[in-house]
Amino acid sequence: MIPLRQAADHTRTVRTPDGAELRVHLRGPADAPVTVALAHDWALTSDIWRPILAPLVADPDRPVRVVRFDQRGHGGSTLGTRPFSAAVLGDDLLRVLADCAPHGPVVLGGHSMGGRAVMALAAARPAFVGARVAGVLLAATAAGRLDPADPGLPPLRRAAGALRRAAARGLARAPGAVDRLRALLPPHSGAYRAAVRRAAFGSRADPVLVRECAELLHSTPTRVAVGFYEPLVRHDLSGRLGALRAVPVRILAGGRDRLVPLRHTRALARALPQAAVAVLPDCGHMLPLEAPEAVGAHLAALVEEAATAA
């Protein structure tokens, strides 16, 4: 098991036109032939990528620069003034790349909401993808709607989804009050950890990583978590992924993922028929934490392909 808290990377701030300040962590030489840029999941931070960093940069014969950042409103990044949307996530990723990796091939890695950021960038900037992106890892993510009230689902699941969306809208009206209520159920409590484990992890999750994930989730303000919920469940990028069909893509999924079930993985694979797909049967949603060796190996393979092609 590799804990999230390791030696600090070099950190910098990237500012966006609407005033958001994005905290970026950098590791590896600035002149490395390939840069890996990593975008994290909803309500978490870039710390979820830490377990894969050391092996990714360990080979001195294959120098790699790794760029990972806290998405706006998460971790050490501020929110800015733009409305919550998938498009803003893609724009932020592009700005981080322009500031921290302005030249050379890049491999993009996105976990869940981070995968949406990668796909939003590809949809909005296909020329950039064609010119700069040498590989993409999409982990535990979906291009289509995650709306649990989708008409194609059974009636009980649609009803449950409608209730969750109504609850999210209600929470959005009084986020400060909700944050005070959340403080009554701290992340170190057994009930909170059990809920996180059931929702986000597979059957063999390390309790230490469950605890640290619970702490990250608890630290995300309600306004941010609720604000990004609607774009994640309602927005559909599946018809706008043409730029990624010319790029090596690897799709990873957890066989026990309750947040992005395998039907979404299959739909993403249909949208990107050239992609390599791997399912980790015992894992849930938190693949960078549950299976850092597998995630790191797939990223390393993409880096190797990018370096060979450069």
mmCIF file of C-alpha atoms in Angstrom:
data_model
loop_
_atom_site.group_PDB
_atom_site.id
_atom_site.type_symbol
_atom_site.label_atom_id
_atom_site.label_comp_id
_atom_site.label_asym_id
_atom_site.label_seq_id
_atom_site.Cartn_x
_atom_site.Cartn_y
_atom_site.Cartn_z
ATOM 1 C CA MET A 1 0.000 0.000 0.000
ATOM 2 C CA ILE A 2 1.290 3.455 -0.949
ATOM 3 C CA PRO A 3 -0.091 6.291 1.206
ATOM 4 C CA LEU A 4 -1.357 9.499 -0.334
ATOM 5 C CA ARG A 5 0.870 11.698 1.779
ATOM 6 C CA GLN A 6 4.346 11.616 0.303
ATOM 7 C CA ALA A 7 7.115 14.143 -0.313
ATOM 8 C CA ALA A 8 5.780 17.365 -1.802
ATOM 9 C CA ASP A 9 6.247 18.168 -5.480
ATOM 10 C CA HIS A 10 7.121 21.542 -6.874
ATOM 11 C CA THR A 11 3.901 23.569 -6.758
ATOM 12 C CA ARG A 12 2.745 26.520 -8.796
ATOM 13 C CA THR A 13 -0.463 28.470 -9.439
ATOM 14 C CA VAL A 14 -2.140 28.815 -12.825
ATOM 15 C CA ARG A 15 -4.694 31.623 -13.097
ATOM 16 C CA THR A 16 -7.694 31.543 -15.397
ATOM 17 C CA PRO A 17 -9.389 34.526 -17.096
ATOM 18 C CA ASP A 18 -12.380 34.328 -14.718
ATOM 19 C CA GLY A 19 -10.190 34.529 -11.628
ATOM 20 C CA ALA A 20 -9.818 30.897 -10.601
ATOM 21 C CA GLU A 21 -6.408 29.963 -9.209
ATOM 22 C CA LEU A 22 -5.488 26.362 -9.982
ATOM 23 C CA ARG A 23 -2.939 24.645 -7.759
ATOM 24 C CA VAL A 24 -0.598 22.554 -9.896
ATOM 25 C CA HIS A 25 1.970 19.982 -8.742
ATOM 26 C CA LEU A 26 4.960 19.253 -10.974
ATOM 27 C CA ARG A 27 7.389 16.354 -10.840
ATOM 28 C CA GLY A 28 10.182 15.442 -13.226
ATOM 29 C CA PRO A 29 12.435 17.524 -15.487
ATOM 30 C CA ALA A 30 10.911 20.399 -17.433
ATOM 31 C CA ASP A 31 12.719 19.235 -20.580
ATOM 32 C CA ALA A 32 11.447 15.647 -20.400
ATOM 33 C CA PRO A 33 10.474 14.337 -23.851
ATOM 34 C CA VAL A 34 6.931 13.469 -22.683
ATOM 35 C CA THR A 35 4.606 15.135 -20.178
ATOM 36 C CA VAL A 36 1.820 13.309 -18.353
ATOM 37 C CA ALA A 37 -1.067 15.539 -17.230
ATOM 38 C CA LEU A 38 -3.524 14.101 -14.696
ATOM 39 C CA ALA A 39 -7.044 15.314 -13.872
ATOM 40 C CA HIS A 40 -8.855 14.003 -10.772
ATOM 41 C CA ASP A 41 -12.390 12.982 -9.849
ATOM 42 C CA TRP A 42 -15.367 14.936 -8.520
ATOM 43 C CA ALA A 43 -15.085 16.121 -4.894
ATOM 44 C CA LEU A 44 -11.485 14.866 -4.538
ATOM 45 C CA THR A 45 -8.061 16.397 -5.228
ATOM 46 C CA SER A 46 -4.946 15.641 -7.230
ATOM 47 C CA ASP A 47 -3.655 13.689 -4.213
ATOM 48 C CA ILE A 48 -5.423 10.593 -5.537
ATOM 49 C CA TRP A 49 -2.693 10.354 -8.208
ATOM 50 C CA ARG A 50 0.192 10.275 -5.725
ATOM 51 C CA PRO A 51 0.417 6.473 -5.456
ATOM 52 C CA ILE A 52 1.357 6.193 -9.148
ATOM 53 C CA LEU A 53 3.923 9.001 -9.298
ATOM 54 C CA ALA A 54 7.070 7.316 -8.012
ATOM 55 C CA PRO A 55 6.989 4.331 -10.397
ATOM 56 C CA LEU A 56 6.000 6.575 -13.294
ATOM 57 C CA VAL A 57 9.124 8.736 -12.947
ATOM 58 C CA ALA A 58 11.478 6.058 -11.569
ATOM 59 C CA ASP A 59 13.265 5.142 -14.809
ATOM 60 C CA PRO A 60 16.191 7.559 -15.388
ATOM 61 C CA ASP A 61 16.434 6.341 -18.974
ATOM 62 C CA ARG A 62 12.867 7.475 -19.629
ATOM 63 C CA PRO A 63 12.481 10.917 -18.033
ATOM 64 C CA VAL A 64 8.869 12.002 -17.639
ATOM 65 C CA ARG A 65 7.339 15.229 -16.428
ATOM 66 C CA VAL A 66 4.118 14.768 -14.463
ATOM 67 C CA VAL A 67 1.613 17.594 -14.093
ATOM 68 C CA ARG A 68 -1.359 17.118 -11.789
ATOM 69 C CA PHE A 69 -3.700 19.815 -10.598
ATOM 70 C CA ASP A 70 -6.632 20.423 -8.277
ATOM 71 C CA GLN A 71 -9.723 21.119 -10.343
ATOM 72 C CA ARG A 72 -11.342 24.465 -9.646
ATOM 73 C CA GLY A 73 -13.006 24.662 -6.250
ATOM 74 C CA HIS A 74 -11.260 21.480 -5.102
ATOM 75 C CA GLY A 75 -8.264 21.173 -2.789
ATOM 76 C CA GLY A 76 -6.011 24.206 -3.106
ATOM 77 C CA SER A 77 -7.753 25.669 -6.173
ATOM 78 C CA THR A 78 -10.269 28.497 -6.018
ATOM 79 C CA LEU A 79 -13.600 28.477 -7.804
ATOM 80 C CA GLY A 80 -13.590 31.487 -10.123
ATOM 81 C CA THR A 81 -16.763 33.017 -11.544
ATOM 82 C CA ARG A 82 -17.663 30.802 -14.527
ATOM 83 C CA PRO A 83 -20.752 28.586 -14.245
ATOM 84 C CA PHE A 84 -20.234 24.915 -13.449
ATOM 85 C CA SER A 85 -19.893 22.895 -16.666
ATOM 86 C CA ALA A 86 -17.895 20.213 -18.418
ATOM 87 C CA ALA A 87 -16.580 22.889 -20.779
ATOM 88 C CA VAL A 88 -14.912 24.806 -17.957
ATOM 89 C CA LEU A 89 -13.104 21.637 -16.884
ATOM 90 C CA GLY A 90 -11.691 21.184 -20.393
ATOM 91 C CA ASP A 91 -10.681 24.837 -20.585
ATOM 92 C CA ASP A 92 -8.874 24.605 -17.243
ATOM 93 C CA LEU A 93 -6.967 21.524 -18.410
ATOM 94 C CA LEU A 94 -5.920 23.343 -21.562
ATOM 95 C CA ARG A 95 -4.730 26.350 -19.559
ATOM 96 C CA VAL A 96 -2.689 24.147 -17.219
ATOM 97 C CA LEU A 97 -1.052 22.498 -20.245
ATOM 98 C CA ALA A 98 -0.326 25.865 -21.881
ATOM 99 C CA ASP A 99 1.347 27.096 -18.706
ATOM 100 C CA CYS A 100 3.132 23.945 -17.509
ATOM 101 C CA ALA A 101 3.711 21.902 -20.697
ATOM 102 C CA PRO A 102 3.746 24.349 -23.607
ATOM 103 C CA HIS A 103 5.783 22.100 -25.910
ATOM 104 C CA GLY A 104 6.148 18.441 -26.827
ATOM 105 C CA PRO A 105 3.832 15.440 -26.674
ATOM 106 C CA VAL A 106 1.490 14.993 -23.736
ATOM 107 C CA VAL A 107 -0.289 11.955 -22.336
ATOM 108 C CA LEU A 108 -3.561 12.844 -20.637
ATOM 109 C CA GLY A 109 -4.959 10.837 -17.739
ATOM 110 C CA GLY A 110 -8.436 11.451 -16.397
ATOM 111 C CA HIS A 111 -10.239 9.719 -13.542
ATOM 112 C CA SER A 112 -14.059 10.020 -13.607
ATOM 113 C CA MET A 113 -14.716 13.810 -13.675
ATOM 114 C CA GLY A 114 -11.104 14.164 -14.803
ATOM 115 C CA GLY A 115 -11.960 11.958 -17.763
ATOM 116 C CA ARG A 116 -14.777 14.372 -18.569
ATOM 117 C CA ALA A 117 -12.225 17.177 -18.532
ATOM 118 C CA VAL A 118 -10.075 15.297 -21.037
ATOM 119 C CA MET A 119 -13.058 14.567 -23.284
ATOM 120 C CA ALA A 120 -14.338 18.155 -23.036
ATOM 121 C CA LEU A 121 -10.905 19.383 -24.133
ATOM 122 C CA ALA A 122 -10.944 16.968 -27.070
ATOM 123 C CA ALA A 123 -14.447 18.086 -28.071
ATOM 124 C CA ALA A 124 -13.605 21.796 -27.932
ATOM 125 C CA ARG A 125 -10.023 21.718 -29.254
ATOM 126 C CA PRO A 126 -9.593 18.868 -31.744
ATOM 127 C CA ALA A 127 -6.659 20.647 -33.432
ATOM 128 C CA PHE A 128 -4.787 20.775 -30.137
ATOM 129 C CA VAL A 129 -5.412 17.072 -29.587
ATOM 130 C CA GLY A 130 -4.131 16.257 -33.073
ATOM 131 C CA ALA A 131 -1.007 18.345 -32.611
ATOM 132 C CA ARG A 132 -0.025 17.621 -29.007
ATOM 133 C CA VAL A 133 -1.830 14.655 -27.443
ATOM 134 C CA ALA A 134 0.067 11.382 -27.855
ATOM 135 C CA GLY A 135 -2.052 9.171 -25.614
ATOM 136 C CA VAL A 136 -5.068 9.182 -23.292
ATOM 137 C CA LEU A 137 -6.018 7.121 -20.245
ATOM 138 C CA LEU A 138 -9.693 7.269 -19.267
ATOM 139 C CA ALA A 139 -10.271 5.622 -15.883
ATOM 140 C CA ALA A 140 -13.693 4.938 -14.342
ATOM 141 C CA THR A 141 -15.372 7.535 -16.519
ATOM 142 C CA ALA A 142 -18.164 7.972 -19.064
ATOM 143 C CA ALA A 143 -18.780 10.154 -22.089
ATOM 144 C CA GLY A 144 -22.576 9.918 -21.984
ATOM 145 C CA ARG A 145 -25.123 10.987 -19.435
ATOM 146 C CA LEU A 146 -24.819 9.492 -15.975
ATOM 147 C CA ASP A 147 -28.354 10.611 -15.165
ATOM 148 C CA PRO A 148 -29.895 7.909 -12.952
ATOM 149 C CA ALA A 149 -33.347 9.133 -14.040
ATOM 150 C CA ASP A 150 -32.667 8.181 -17.674
ATOM 151 C CA PRO A 151 -35.839 6.795 -19.354
ATOM 152 C CA GLY A 152 -33.992 3.620 -20.324
ATOM 153 C CA LEU A 153 -33.590 2.546 -16.690
ATOM 154 C CA PRO A 154 -36.095 0.558 -14.626
ATOM 155 C CA PRO A 155 -38.803 2.661 -12.917
ATOM 156 C CA LEU A 156 -37.457 2.253 -9.370
ATOM 157 C CA ARG A 157 -33.965 3.384 -10.408
ATOM 158 C CA ARG A 158 -35.444 6.338 -12.289
ATOM 159 C CA ALA A 159 -37.422 7.338 -9.218
ATOM 160 C CA ALA A 160 -34.355 7.052 -6.986
ATOM 161 C CA GLY A 161 -32.361 9.137 -9.439
ATOM 162 C CA ALA A 162 -35.037 11.821 -9.536
ATOM 163 C CA LEU A 163 -34.982 11.981 -5.731
ATOM 164 C CA ARG A 164 -31.191 12.368 -5.702
ATOM 165 C CA ARG A 165 -31.341 15.183 -8.235
ATOM 166 C CA ALA A 166 -34.058 16.941 -6.257
ATOM 167 C CA ALA A 167 -31.962 16.570 -3.110
ATOM 168 C CA ALA A 168 -28.930 18.024 -4.902
ATOM 169 C CA ARG A 169 -30.940 21.047 -6.001
ATOM 170 C CA GLY A 170 -32.153 21.510 -2.452
ATOM 171 C CA LEU A 171 -28.618 21.313 -1.063
ATOM 172 C CA ALA A 172 -27.477 23.931 -3.587
ATOM 173 C CA ARG A 173 -29.844 26.495 -2.067
ATOM 174 C CA ALA A 174 -28.149 26.453 1.358
ATOM 175 C CA PRO A 175 -24.605 25.106 1.001
ATOM 176 C CA GLY A 176 -23.322 26.818 4.144
ATOM 177 C CA ALA A 177 -25.971 25.188 6.295
ATOM 178 C CA VAL A 178 -25.239 21.825 4.700
ATOM 179 C CA ASP A 179 -21.515 22.222 5.427
ATOM 180 C CA ARG A 180 -22.374 22.775 9.094
ATOM 181 C CA LEU A 181 -24.500 19.632 9.105
ATOM 182 C CA ARG A 182 -21.714 17.663 7.420
ATOM 183 C CA ALA A 183 -19.397 18.641 10.260
ATOM 184 C CA LEU A 184 -21.590 16.541 12.566
ATOM 185 C CA LEU A 185 -20.531 13.395 10.661
ATOM 186 C CA PRO A 186 -16.727 13.733 10.405
ATOM 187 C CA PRO A 187 -14.676 11.594 8.028
ATOM 188 C CA HIS A 188 -13.062 9.608 10.843
ATOM 189 C CA SER A 189 -16.449 8.261 11.940
ATOM 190 C CA GLY A 190 -17.169 4.638 11.170
ATOM 191 C CA ALA A 191 -20.462 5.475 9.461
ATOM 192 C CA TYR A 192 -18.854 7.955 7.086
ATOM 193 C CA ARG A 193 -16.026 5.591 6.162
ATOM 194 C CA ALA A 194 -18.444 2.711 5.637
ATOM 195 C CA ALA A 195 -20.530 4.835 3.270
ATOM 196 C CA VAL A 196 -17.462 5.895 1.291
ATOM 197 C CA ARG A 197 -16.196 2.329 1.091
ATOM 198 C CA ARG A 198 -19.505 0.995 -0.165
ATOM 199 C CA ALA A 199 -20.053 3.761 -2.728
ATOM 200 C CA ALA A 200 -16.554 4.143 -4.106
ATOM 201 C CA PHE A 201 -14.384 1.071 -3.444
ATOM 202 C CA GLY A 202 -14.264 -2.596 -4.300
ATOM 203 C CA SER A 203 -14.173 -5.543 -1.947
ATOM 204 C CA ARG A 204 -10.429 -5.445 -1.198
ATOM 205 C CA ALA A 205 -9.942 -1.750 -0.465
ATOM 206 C CA ASP A 206 -7.215 -0.806 1.998
ATOM 207 C CA PRO A 207 -8.816 0.832 5.085
ATOM 208 C CA VAL A 208 -6.104 3.511 5.178
ATOM 209 C CA LEU A 209 -6.909 4.623 1.634
ATOM 210 C CA VAL A 210 -10.643 4.553 2.378
ATOM 211 C CA ARG A 211 -10.000 6.858 5.341
ATOM 212 C CA GLU A 212 -7.884 9.258 3.312
ATOM 213 C CA CYS A 213 -10.433 9.295 0.496
ATOM 214 C CA ALA A 214 -13.153 10.054 3.059
ATOM 215 C CA GLU A 215 -11.111 12.994 4.323
ATOM 216 C CA LEU A 216 -10.721 14.400 0.799
ATOM 217 C CA LEU A 217 -14.443 14.058 0.102
ATOM 218 C CA HIS A 218 -15.356 15.689 3.398
ATOM 219 C CA SER A 219 -13.090 18.664 2.724
ATOM 220 C CA THR A 220 -14.802 19.574 -0.571
ATOM 221 C CA PRO A 221 -17.341 22.384 -0.030
ATOM 222 C CA THR A 222 -20.973 21.512 -0.661
ATOM 223 C CA ARG A 223 -21.283 24.342 -3.175
ATOM 224 C CA VAL A 224 -18.569 22.793 -5.334
ATOM 225 C CA ALA A 225 -19.748 19.191 -5.025
ATOM 226 C CA VAL A 226 -23.361 20.060 -5.815
ATOM 227 C CA GLY A 227 -22.423 22.554 -8.527
ATOM 228 C CA PHE A 228 -20.506 19.991 -10.572
ATOM 229 C CA TYR A 229 -23.050 17.225 -9.972
ATOM 230 C CA GLU A 230 -25.545 18.404 -12.600
ATOM 231 C CA PRO A 231 -23.000 18.798 -15.459
ATOM 232 C CA LEU A 232 -21.602 15.350 -14.678
ATOM 233 C CA VAL A 233 -24.889 13.486 -14.741
ATOM 234 C CA ARG A 234 -26.616 15.399 -17.533
ATOM 235 C CA HIS A 235 -23.961 16.371 -20.081
ATOM 236 C CA ASP A 236 -23.295 14.062 -23.046
ATOM 237 C CA LEU A 237 -19.946 14.180 -24.862
ATOM 238 C CA SER A 238 -20.245 10.827 -26.606
ATOM 239 C CA GLY A 239 -20.883 12.346 -30.026
ATOM 240 C CA ARG A 240 -17.948 14.755 -29.860
ATOM 241 C CA LEU A 241 -14.955 12.479 -29.426
ATOM 242 C CA GLY A 242 -13.742 12.339 -33.013
ATOM 243 C CA ALA A 243 -10.356 13.844 -32.149
ATOM 244 C CA LEU A 244 -9.615 10.969 -29.767
ATOM 245 C CA ARG A 245 -10.150 8.321 -32.435
ATOM 246 C CA ALA A 246 -6.761 9.177 -33.928
ATOM 247 C CA VAL A 247 -4.977 8.907 -30.553
ATOM 248 C CA PRO A 248 -3.928 5.820 -28.553
ATOM 249 C CA VAL A 249 -6.590 5.520 -25.847
ATOM 250 C CA ARG A 250 -6.822 3.104 -22.921
ATOM 251 C CA ILE A 251 -10.061 2.720 -20.989
ATOM 252 C CA LEU A 252 -9.939 1.295 -17.457
ATOM 253 C CA ALA A 253 -12.963 0.282 -15.425
ATOM 254 C CA GLY A 254 -13.656 -1.295 -12.061
ATOM 255 C CA GLY A 255 -15.793 -4.399 -12.160
ATOM 256 C CA ARG A 256 -17.466 -3.308 -8.897
ATOM 257 C CA ASP A 257 -17.854 0.385 -9.771
ATOM 258 C CA ARG A 258 -21.226 1.569 -8.442
ATOM 259 C CA LEU A 259 -20.773 5.179 -9.586
ATOM 260 C CA VAL A 260 -19.885 4.523 -13.229
ATOM 261 C CA PRO A 261 -21.203 1.018 -13.969
ATOM 262 C CA LEU A 262 -19.772 -1.092 -16.777
ATOM 263 C CA ARG A 263 -22.572 -0.199 -19.201
ATOM 264 C CA HIS A 264 -20.979 3.269 -19.417
ATOM 265 C CA THR A 265 -17.589 1.704 -20.112
ATOM 266 C CA ARG A 266 -19.099 -0.314 -22.944
ATOM 267 C CA ALA A 267 -20.737 2.815 -24.373
ATOM 268 C CA LEU A 268 -17.436 4.690 -24.202
ATOM 269 C CA ALA A 269 -15.696 1.819 -25.956
ATOM 270 C CA ARG A 270 -18.297 1.981 -28.748
ATOM 271 C CA ALA A 271 -17.614 5.705 -29.138
ATOM 272 C CA LEU A 272 -13.857 5.003 -29.273
ATOM 273 C CA PRO A 273 -13.628 1.659 -31.089
ATOM 274 C CA GLN A 274 -9.838 1.783 -31.406
ATOM 275 C CA ALA A 275 -9.365 2.055 -27.629
ATOM 276 C CA ALA A 276 -7.929 -0.759 -25.529
ATOM 277 C CA VAL A 277 -10.303 -1.657 -22.698
ATOM 278 C CA ALA A 278 -9.364 -3.302 -19.400
ATOM 279 C CA VAL A 279 -11.692 -4.181 -16.517
ATOM 280 C CA LEU A 280 -10.227 -4.677 -13.046
ATOM 281 C CA PRO A 281 -12.797 -7.085 -11.610
ATOM 282 C CA ASP A 282 -12.291 -6.554 -7.875
ATOM 283 C CA CYS A 283 -12.017 -2.759 -7.997
ATOM 284 C CA GLY A 284 -14.632 -0.088 -7.473
ATOM 285 C CA HIS A 285 -14.526 3.508 -8.644
ATOM 286 C CA MET A 286 -11.259 4.692 -7.070
ATOM 287 C CA LEU A 287 -8.861 3.030 -9.498
ATOM 288 C CA PRO A 288 -5.827 5.300 -8.867
ATOM 289 C CA LEU A 289 -6.037 4.325 -5.180
ATOM 290 C CA GLU A 290 -7.167 0.708 -5.457
ATOM 291 C CA ALA A 291 -4.945 -0.314 -8.371
ATOM 292 C CA PRO A 292 -2.062 2.166 -8.658
ATOM 293 C CA GLU A 293 0.227 -0.446 -10.203
ATOM 294 C CA ALA A 294 -2.239 -1.176 -13.020
ATOM 295 C CA VAL A 295 -3.059 2.490 -13.618
ATOM 296 C CA GLY A 296 0.631 3.392 -13.576
ATOM 297 C CA ALA A 297 1.480 0.562 -15.967
ATOM 298 C CA HIS A 298 -1.091 1.743 -18.503
ATOM 299 C CA LEU A 299 0.167 5.314 -18.265
ATOM 300 C CA ALA A 300 3.778 4.127 -18.609
ATOM 301 C CA ALA A 301 2.866 2.163 -21.732
ATOM 302 C CA LEU A 302 1.283 5.263 -23.258
ATOM 303 C CA VAL A 303 4.386 7.279 -22.362
ATOM 304 C CA GLU A 304 6.582 4.678 -24.014
ATOM 305 C CA GLU A 305 4.481 4.820 -27.181
ATOM 306 C CA ALA A 306 4.623 8.620 -27.161
ATOM 307 C CA ALA A 307 8.400 8.693 -26.658
ATOM 308 C CA THR A 308 8.924 6.160 -29.452
ATOM 309 C CA ALA A 309 6.751 8.139 -31.845
ATOM 310 C CA ALA A 310 8.334 11.504 -31.030
#
